[in-house]
XYZ file of C-alpha atoms in Angstrom:
465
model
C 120.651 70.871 71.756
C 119.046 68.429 74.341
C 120.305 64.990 75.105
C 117.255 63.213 76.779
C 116.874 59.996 78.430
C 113.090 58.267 78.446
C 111.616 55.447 79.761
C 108.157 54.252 81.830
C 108.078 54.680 85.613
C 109.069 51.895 87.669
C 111.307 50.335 84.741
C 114.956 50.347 84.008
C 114.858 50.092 80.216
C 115.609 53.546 78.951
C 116.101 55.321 75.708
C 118.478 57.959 74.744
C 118.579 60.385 71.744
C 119.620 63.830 70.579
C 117.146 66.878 69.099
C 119.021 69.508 67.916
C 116.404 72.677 68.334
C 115.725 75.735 70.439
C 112.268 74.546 71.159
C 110.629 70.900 71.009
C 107.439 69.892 71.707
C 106.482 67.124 73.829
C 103.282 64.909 73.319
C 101.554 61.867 72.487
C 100.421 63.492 68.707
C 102.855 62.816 65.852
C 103.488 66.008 64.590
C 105.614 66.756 68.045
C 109.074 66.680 68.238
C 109.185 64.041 70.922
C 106.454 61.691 70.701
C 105.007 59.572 73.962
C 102.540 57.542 72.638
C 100.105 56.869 75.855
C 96.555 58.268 76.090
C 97.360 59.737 79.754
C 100.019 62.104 77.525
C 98.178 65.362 76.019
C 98.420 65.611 72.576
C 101.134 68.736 73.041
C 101.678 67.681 76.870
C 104.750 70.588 76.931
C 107.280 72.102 76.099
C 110.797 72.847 76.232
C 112.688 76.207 75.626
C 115.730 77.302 75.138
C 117.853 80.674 75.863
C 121.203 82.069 76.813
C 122.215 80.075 79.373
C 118.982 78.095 80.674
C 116.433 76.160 79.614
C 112.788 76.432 79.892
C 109.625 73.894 80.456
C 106.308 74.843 79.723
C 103.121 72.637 80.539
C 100.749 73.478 77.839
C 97.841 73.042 79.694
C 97.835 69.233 80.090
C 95.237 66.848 81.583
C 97.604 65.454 83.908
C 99.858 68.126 84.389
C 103.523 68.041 83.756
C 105.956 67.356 87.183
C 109.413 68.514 87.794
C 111.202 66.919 90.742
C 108.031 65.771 91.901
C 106.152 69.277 91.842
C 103.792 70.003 89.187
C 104.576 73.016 86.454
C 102.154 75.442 87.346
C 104.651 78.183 85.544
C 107.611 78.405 83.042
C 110.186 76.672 84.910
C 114.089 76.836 84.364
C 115.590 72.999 83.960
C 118.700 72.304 85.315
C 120.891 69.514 84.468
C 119.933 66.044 84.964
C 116.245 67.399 86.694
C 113.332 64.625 86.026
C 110.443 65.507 84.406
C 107.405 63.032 84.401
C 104.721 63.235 81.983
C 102.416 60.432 82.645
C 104.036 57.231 82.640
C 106.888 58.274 81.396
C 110.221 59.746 83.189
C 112.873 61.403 81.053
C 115.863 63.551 82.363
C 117.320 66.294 80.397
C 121.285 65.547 80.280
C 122.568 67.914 78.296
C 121.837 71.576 77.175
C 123.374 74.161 75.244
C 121.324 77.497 75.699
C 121.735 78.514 72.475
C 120.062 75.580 70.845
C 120.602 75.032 66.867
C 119.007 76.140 63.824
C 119.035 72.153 61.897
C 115.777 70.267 62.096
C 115.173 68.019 65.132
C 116.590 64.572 64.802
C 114.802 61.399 64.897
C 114.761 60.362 68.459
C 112.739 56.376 69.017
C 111.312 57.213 72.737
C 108.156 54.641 72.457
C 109.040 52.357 75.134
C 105.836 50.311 73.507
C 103.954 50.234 70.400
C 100.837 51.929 70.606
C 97.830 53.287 68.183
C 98.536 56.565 66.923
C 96.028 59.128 67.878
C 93.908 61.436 65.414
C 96.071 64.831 65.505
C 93.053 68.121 66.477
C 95.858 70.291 67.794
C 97.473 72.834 66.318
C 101.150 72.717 66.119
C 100.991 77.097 67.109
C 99.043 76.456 70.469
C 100.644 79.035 72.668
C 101.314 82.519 72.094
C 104.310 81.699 74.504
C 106.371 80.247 72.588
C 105.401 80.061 68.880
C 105.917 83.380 66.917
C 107.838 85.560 68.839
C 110.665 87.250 67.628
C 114.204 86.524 68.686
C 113.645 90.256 70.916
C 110.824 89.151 72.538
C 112.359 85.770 73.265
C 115.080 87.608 74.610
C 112.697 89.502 77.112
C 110.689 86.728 77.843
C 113.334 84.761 78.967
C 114.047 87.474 81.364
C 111.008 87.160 82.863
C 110.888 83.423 82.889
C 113.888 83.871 85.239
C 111.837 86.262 87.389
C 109.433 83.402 88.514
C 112.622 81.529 90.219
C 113.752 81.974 93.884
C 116.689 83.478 94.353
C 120.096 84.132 92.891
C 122.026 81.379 91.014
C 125.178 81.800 88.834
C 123.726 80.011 85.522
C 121.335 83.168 85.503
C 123.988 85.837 86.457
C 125.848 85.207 83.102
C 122.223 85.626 81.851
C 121.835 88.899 83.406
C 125.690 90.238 82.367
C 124.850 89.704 78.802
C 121.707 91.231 79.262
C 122.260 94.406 80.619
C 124.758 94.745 77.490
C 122.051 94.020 74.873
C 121.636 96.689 72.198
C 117.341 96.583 73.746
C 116.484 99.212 75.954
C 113.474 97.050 76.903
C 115.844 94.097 78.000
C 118.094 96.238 80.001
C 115.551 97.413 81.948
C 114.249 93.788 82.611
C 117.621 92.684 83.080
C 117.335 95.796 85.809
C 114.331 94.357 87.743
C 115.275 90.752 87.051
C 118.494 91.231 89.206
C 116.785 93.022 92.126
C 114.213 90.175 91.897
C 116.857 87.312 92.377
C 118.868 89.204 94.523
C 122.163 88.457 91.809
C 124.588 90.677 93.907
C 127.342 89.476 91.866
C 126.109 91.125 89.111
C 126.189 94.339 90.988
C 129.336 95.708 89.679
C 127.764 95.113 86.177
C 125.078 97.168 86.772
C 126.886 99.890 88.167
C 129.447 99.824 85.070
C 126.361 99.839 82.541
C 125.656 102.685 80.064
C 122.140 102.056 80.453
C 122.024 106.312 80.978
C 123.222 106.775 77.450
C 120.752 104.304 76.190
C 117.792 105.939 77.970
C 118.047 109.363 76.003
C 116.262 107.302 73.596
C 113.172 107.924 75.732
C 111.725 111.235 74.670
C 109.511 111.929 77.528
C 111.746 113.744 80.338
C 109.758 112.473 83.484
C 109.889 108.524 82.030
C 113.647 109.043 80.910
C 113.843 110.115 84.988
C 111.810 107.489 85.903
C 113.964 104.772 84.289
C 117.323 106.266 85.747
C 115.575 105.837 89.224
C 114.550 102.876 89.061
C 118.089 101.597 87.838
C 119.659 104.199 90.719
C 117.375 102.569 92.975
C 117.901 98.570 92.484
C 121.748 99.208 93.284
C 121.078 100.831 96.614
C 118.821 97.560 97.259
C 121.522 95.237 96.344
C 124.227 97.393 98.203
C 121.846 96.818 101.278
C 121.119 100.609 101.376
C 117.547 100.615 101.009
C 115.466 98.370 101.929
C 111.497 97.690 100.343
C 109.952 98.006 103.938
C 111.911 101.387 104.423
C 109.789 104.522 104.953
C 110.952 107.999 103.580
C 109.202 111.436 103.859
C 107.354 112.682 101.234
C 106.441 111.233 97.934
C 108.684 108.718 96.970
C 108.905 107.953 93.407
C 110.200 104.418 93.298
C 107.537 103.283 95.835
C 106.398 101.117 92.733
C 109.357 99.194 92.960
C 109.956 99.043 96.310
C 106.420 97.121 96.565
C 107.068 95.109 93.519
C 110.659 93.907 95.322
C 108.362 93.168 98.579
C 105.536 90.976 96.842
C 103.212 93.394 97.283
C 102.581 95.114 93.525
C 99.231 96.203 93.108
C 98.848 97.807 89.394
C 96.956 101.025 89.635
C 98.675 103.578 87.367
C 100.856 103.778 84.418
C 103.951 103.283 86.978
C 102.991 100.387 88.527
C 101.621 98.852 84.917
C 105.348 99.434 83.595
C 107.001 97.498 86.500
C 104.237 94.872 86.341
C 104.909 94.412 82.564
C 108.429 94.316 82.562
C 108.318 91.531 85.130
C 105.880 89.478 84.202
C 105.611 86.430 81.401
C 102.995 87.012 78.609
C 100.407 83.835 79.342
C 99.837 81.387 77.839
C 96.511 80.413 75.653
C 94.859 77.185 74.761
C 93.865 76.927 71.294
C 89.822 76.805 70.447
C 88.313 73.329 70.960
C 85.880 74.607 68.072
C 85.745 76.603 64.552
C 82.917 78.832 64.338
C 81.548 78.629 61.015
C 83.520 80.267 58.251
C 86.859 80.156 60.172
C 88.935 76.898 59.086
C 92.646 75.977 60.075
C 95.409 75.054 57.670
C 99.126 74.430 58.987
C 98.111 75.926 62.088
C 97.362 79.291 61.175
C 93.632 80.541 60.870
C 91.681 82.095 57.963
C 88.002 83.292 56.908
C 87.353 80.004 54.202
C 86.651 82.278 51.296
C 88.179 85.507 51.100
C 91.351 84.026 53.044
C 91.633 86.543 55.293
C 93.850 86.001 58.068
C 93.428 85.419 61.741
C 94.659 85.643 64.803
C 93.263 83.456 67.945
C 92.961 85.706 71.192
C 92.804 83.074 73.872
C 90.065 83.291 76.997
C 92.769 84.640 79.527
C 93.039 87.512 82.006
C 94.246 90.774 80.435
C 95.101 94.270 81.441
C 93.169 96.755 80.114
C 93.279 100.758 80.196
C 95.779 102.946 82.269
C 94.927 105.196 85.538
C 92.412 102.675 86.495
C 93.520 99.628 85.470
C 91.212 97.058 84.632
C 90.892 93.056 84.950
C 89.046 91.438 81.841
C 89.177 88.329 80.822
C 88.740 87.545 76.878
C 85.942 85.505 75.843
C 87.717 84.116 73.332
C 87.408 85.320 69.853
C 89.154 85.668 66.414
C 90.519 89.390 64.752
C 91.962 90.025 61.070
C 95.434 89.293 61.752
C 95.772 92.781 59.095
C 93.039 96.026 58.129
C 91.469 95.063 55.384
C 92.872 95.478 52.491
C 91.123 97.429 48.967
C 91.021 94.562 47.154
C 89.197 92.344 49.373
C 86.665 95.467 49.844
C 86.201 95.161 46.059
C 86.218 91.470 46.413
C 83.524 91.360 48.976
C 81.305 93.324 46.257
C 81.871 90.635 43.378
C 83.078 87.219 45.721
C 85.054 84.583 43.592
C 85.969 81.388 43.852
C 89.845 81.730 44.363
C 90.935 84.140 47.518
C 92.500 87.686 47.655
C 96.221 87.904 47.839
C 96.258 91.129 50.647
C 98.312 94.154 51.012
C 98.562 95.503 53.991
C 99.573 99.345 52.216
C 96.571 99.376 50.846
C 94.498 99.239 53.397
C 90.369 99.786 52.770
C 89.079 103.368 54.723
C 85.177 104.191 54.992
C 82.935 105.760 57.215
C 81.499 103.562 60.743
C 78.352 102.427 58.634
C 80.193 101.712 55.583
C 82.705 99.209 57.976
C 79.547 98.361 59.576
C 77.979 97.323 56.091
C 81.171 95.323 55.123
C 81.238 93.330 58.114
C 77.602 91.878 57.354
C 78.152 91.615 53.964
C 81.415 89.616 54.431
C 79.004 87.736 57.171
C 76.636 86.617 54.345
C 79.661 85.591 52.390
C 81.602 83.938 54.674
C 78.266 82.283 56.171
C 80.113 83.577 59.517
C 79.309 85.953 62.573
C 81.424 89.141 61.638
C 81.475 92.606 63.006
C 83.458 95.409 64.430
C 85.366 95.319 67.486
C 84.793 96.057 71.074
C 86.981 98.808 71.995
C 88.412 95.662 75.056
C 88.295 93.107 72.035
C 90.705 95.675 70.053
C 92.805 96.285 73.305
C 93.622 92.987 73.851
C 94.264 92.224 70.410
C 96.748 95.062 70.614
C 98.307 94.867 74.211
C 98.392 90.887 75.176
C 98.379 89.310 78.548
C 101.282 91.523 80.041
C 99.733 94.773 79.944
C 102.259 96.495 77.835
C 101.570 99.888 76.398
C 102.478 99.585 72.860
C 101.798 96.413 70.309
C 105.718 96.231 70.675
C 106.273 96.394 74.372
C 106.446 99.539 76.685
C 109.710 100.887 75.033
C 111.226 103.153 72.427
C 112.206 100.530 69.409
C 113.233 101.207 66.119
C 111.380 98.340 63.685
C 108.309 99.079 65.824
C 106.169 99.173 62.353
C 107.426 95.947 61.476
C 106.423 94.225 65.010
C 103.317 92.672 65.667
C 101.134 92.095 69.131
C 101.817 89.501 71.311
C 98.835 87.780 69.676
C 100.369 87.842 66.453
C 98.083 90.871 65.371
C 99.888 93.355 63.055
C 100.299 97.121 61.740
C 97.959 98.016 64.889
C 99.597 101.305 65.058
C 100.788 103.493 61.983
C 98.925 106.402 59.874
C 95.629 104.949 59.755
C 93.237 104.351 62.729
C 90.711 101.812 63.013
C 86.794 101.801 63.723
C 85.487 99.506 67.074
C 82.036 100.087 68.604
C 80.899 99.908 72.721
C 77.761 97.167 71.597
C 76.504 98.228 75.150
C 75.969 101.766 74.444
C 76.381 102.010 70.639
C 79.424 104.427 71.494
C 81.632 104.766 68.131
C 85.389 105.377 69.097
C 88.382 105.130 67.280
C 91.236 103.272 68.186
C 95.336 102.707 67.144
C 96.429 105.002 64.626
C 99.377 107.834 64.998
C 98.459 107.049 68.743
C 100.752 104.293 69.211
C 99.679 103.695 73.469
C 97.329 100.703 73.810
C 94.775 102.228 76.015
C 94.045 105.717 74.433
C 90.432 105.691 72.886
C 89.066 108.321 70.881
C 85.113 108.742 71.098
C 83.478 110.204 67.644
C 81.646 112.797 68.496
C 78.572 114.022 66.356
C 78.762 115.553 62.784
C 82.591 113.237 62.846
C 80.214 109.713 61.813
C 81.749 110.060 58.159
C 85.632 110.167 59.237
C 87.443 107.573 57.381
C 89.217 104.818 59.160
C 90.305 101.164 58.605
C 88.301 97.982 59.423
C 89.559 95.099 61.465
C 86.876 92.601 62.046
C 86.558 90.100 64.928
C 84.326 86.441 64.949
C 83.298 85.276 68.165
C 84.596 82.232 69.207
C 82.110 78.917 70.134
């Protein structure tokens, strides 16, 4: 629940009022939770989040950018009581929070200092991958690594971190690891050192990771019992060098160990909505869809991602559009008679064909659709797939149970499974297969010759504008 007070800069008429949510949005279009009517305020200017014990703001890529005590939010930032936040002409100061927030709808809460016209809404009310659509798991880990981008330890986050390093997630424990070497929370030493995080880790099935995870938590106590330090040299290899240059500020990803640290410390980014539909892709309640045949999209935003493994590559998305699911045998049968009314899709029964009959699909879908539609880039399906954070599976990077059931970061779901899918290297004409039984987000399988007729699902992409 957040209490906030409003009112213009420079003026001591203020307005008060309640929204009982875990997340509002902040902005001059109607559809927001807290509307500022003034044409200096973005149409979704930002955002505010809440978790366990803290509550965070996220610009959402304003104009004017949104300032906390006076410093612009260039990242998630935590909010701590009675901290101002200015938003173009507008001050308001957060007075109360409970972490937890509510599950009733936000209140009505009459902030317009002044009457104003209201503008024309072209936003999207989903216009971050941040925080719209993730599950309560990934919120859970997220806020983790929200916490991350703070200096230093402070007792509102070691409660945080206690009930953390308890949570039934391996994932979170582990973050909840690096999180307190990161803030230096030595009060929450003794809860580290009384966790069963050991027991939990013989969920990992690979011996030298399950090993690698122990170290790592071995290792952050000797840092916060002051008996190693990061600039400390030892002979030999040393293992947790990884996290003794992540503790330092000096990270550099290279290899799957150093991608694991990076990902479990770092904040998936956030992604500005298109400005423009390519033909054939409209909007409805903020979700995306091919006009015709109704199938579903997902938006991946023009942002820096991590690509492959041992190296590790920088690529940043052009921006484009992927099925959100395969498709499906009955819009295959639908593409070959189209009718007026769309396909209701099932994901089990997913279409299979050979690269030229996906190939053929896509342009006969394109004629359809009147839209630009083909396979995947082996990058295009990897970022679909892996997100901003460089994780290794759709998931995350850990063991999980419901994994079938959880989509990408993106949004982008049943990536991994029985069945894998066809992309294509448009450079070279290379054919290679990707997601399937091989659940890590970087493998690639090339088709060699005499394998062209292999069957394997379809997931098509349209180039953004």
């Amino acid at each position: 629940m957040f209490t906030i007070t409003v009112g213009l800069i420079g003026e001591s008429s203020m307005k008060t009022g309640t929204l009982a949510s875990r997340e509002i949005a902040i902005g001059r279009d109607p559809a927001n939770d807290l509307v500022l009517d003034n044409g200096s305020v973005s149409r979704t200017h930002c955002r505010l989040v809440a978790i366990e014990g803290a509550t965070i703001v996220l610009d959402e890529g304003s104009k004017n950018g949104t300032w906390l005590n006076g410093r612009p939010v260039a990242h998630p930032c935590v909010l701590k009581f009675e901290d101002e936040l200015v938003i173009g002409p507008y001050v308001l100061r957060v007075q109360s929070l409970v972490g937890r927030g509510l599950s009733t709808a936000p209140q009505e809460l009459g902030v317009r200092p002044y009457p104003g016209p209201t503008p024309e809404s072209g936003e999207a009310r989903e216009n971050t991958v941040v925080s719209r659509g993730l599950s309560t798991l990934e919120e859970r880990r997220q806020a983790l690594r929200w916490l991350m981008l703070e200096q230093g330890p402070n007792p509102r986050f070691d409660e945080v971190l206690r009930a953390a390093l308890k949570d039934s997630d391996l994932e979170v424990r582990m973050t909840a690891v690096l999180a307190t070497a990161r803030l230096r929370a030595r009060d929450v030493l003794p809860a580290l050192q009384s966790s069963d995080l050991p027991t939990l880790l013989q969920e990992v099935d690979e011996p030298r990771e399950r090993r690698f995870l122990e170290a790592l938590w071995q290792g952050v106590i000797r840092y916060l019992q002051e008996r190693r330090h990061p600039g400390d040299s030892v002979p030999g290899r040393d293992p947790l060098k990884p996290l003794w240059k992540l503790l330092a500020g000096e990270l550099e990803v290279s290899d799957p160990a150093s991608m694991l640290l990076y990902s479990l410390t770092t904040a998936l980014s956030m992604g500005k909505m298109p400005r423009q539909l390519p033909p054939g892709v409209v909007q409805q309640e903020g979700r995306f869809y091919l006009e015709r045949s109704g199938l579903p999209l997902r938006w991946i935003a023009p942002v820096e991602h991590l690509l492959g493994a041992n190296p590790v590559r920088r690529v940043t998305s052009p921006g484009f559009f992927v099925a959100q699911i395969p498709v499906d045998r009955r819009l295959a049968k639908w593409v070959g008679n189209p009718q007026p009314t769309r396909v209701e899709l099932d994901h089990e029964q997913v279409w299979l064909g050979s690269f030229k009959e996906a190939e053929r699909l896509c342009e006969e879908l394109s004629k359809i659709e009147n839209a630009h539609i083909r396979l995947p880039s082996a990058d295009e399906w990897e970022m679909a797939a892996r997100g901003t954070d460089g994780r290794r599976y759709p998931w995350g990077n850990l063991p999980q149970e419901d994994w079938e059931e959880c989509a990408s970061p993106w949004g982008v779901e049943y990536l991994v499974g029985d069945v894998p899918e066809w992309t294509l290297e448009h450079e070279t004409g290379a054919q290679l297969l990707r997601g399937g039984v091989e659940a890590r987000t970087w493998v690639r399988h090339p088709v060699y010759e005499g394998e062209e007729e292999f069957a394997a699902a379809l997931r098509p992409v349209i180039p953004g504008v």
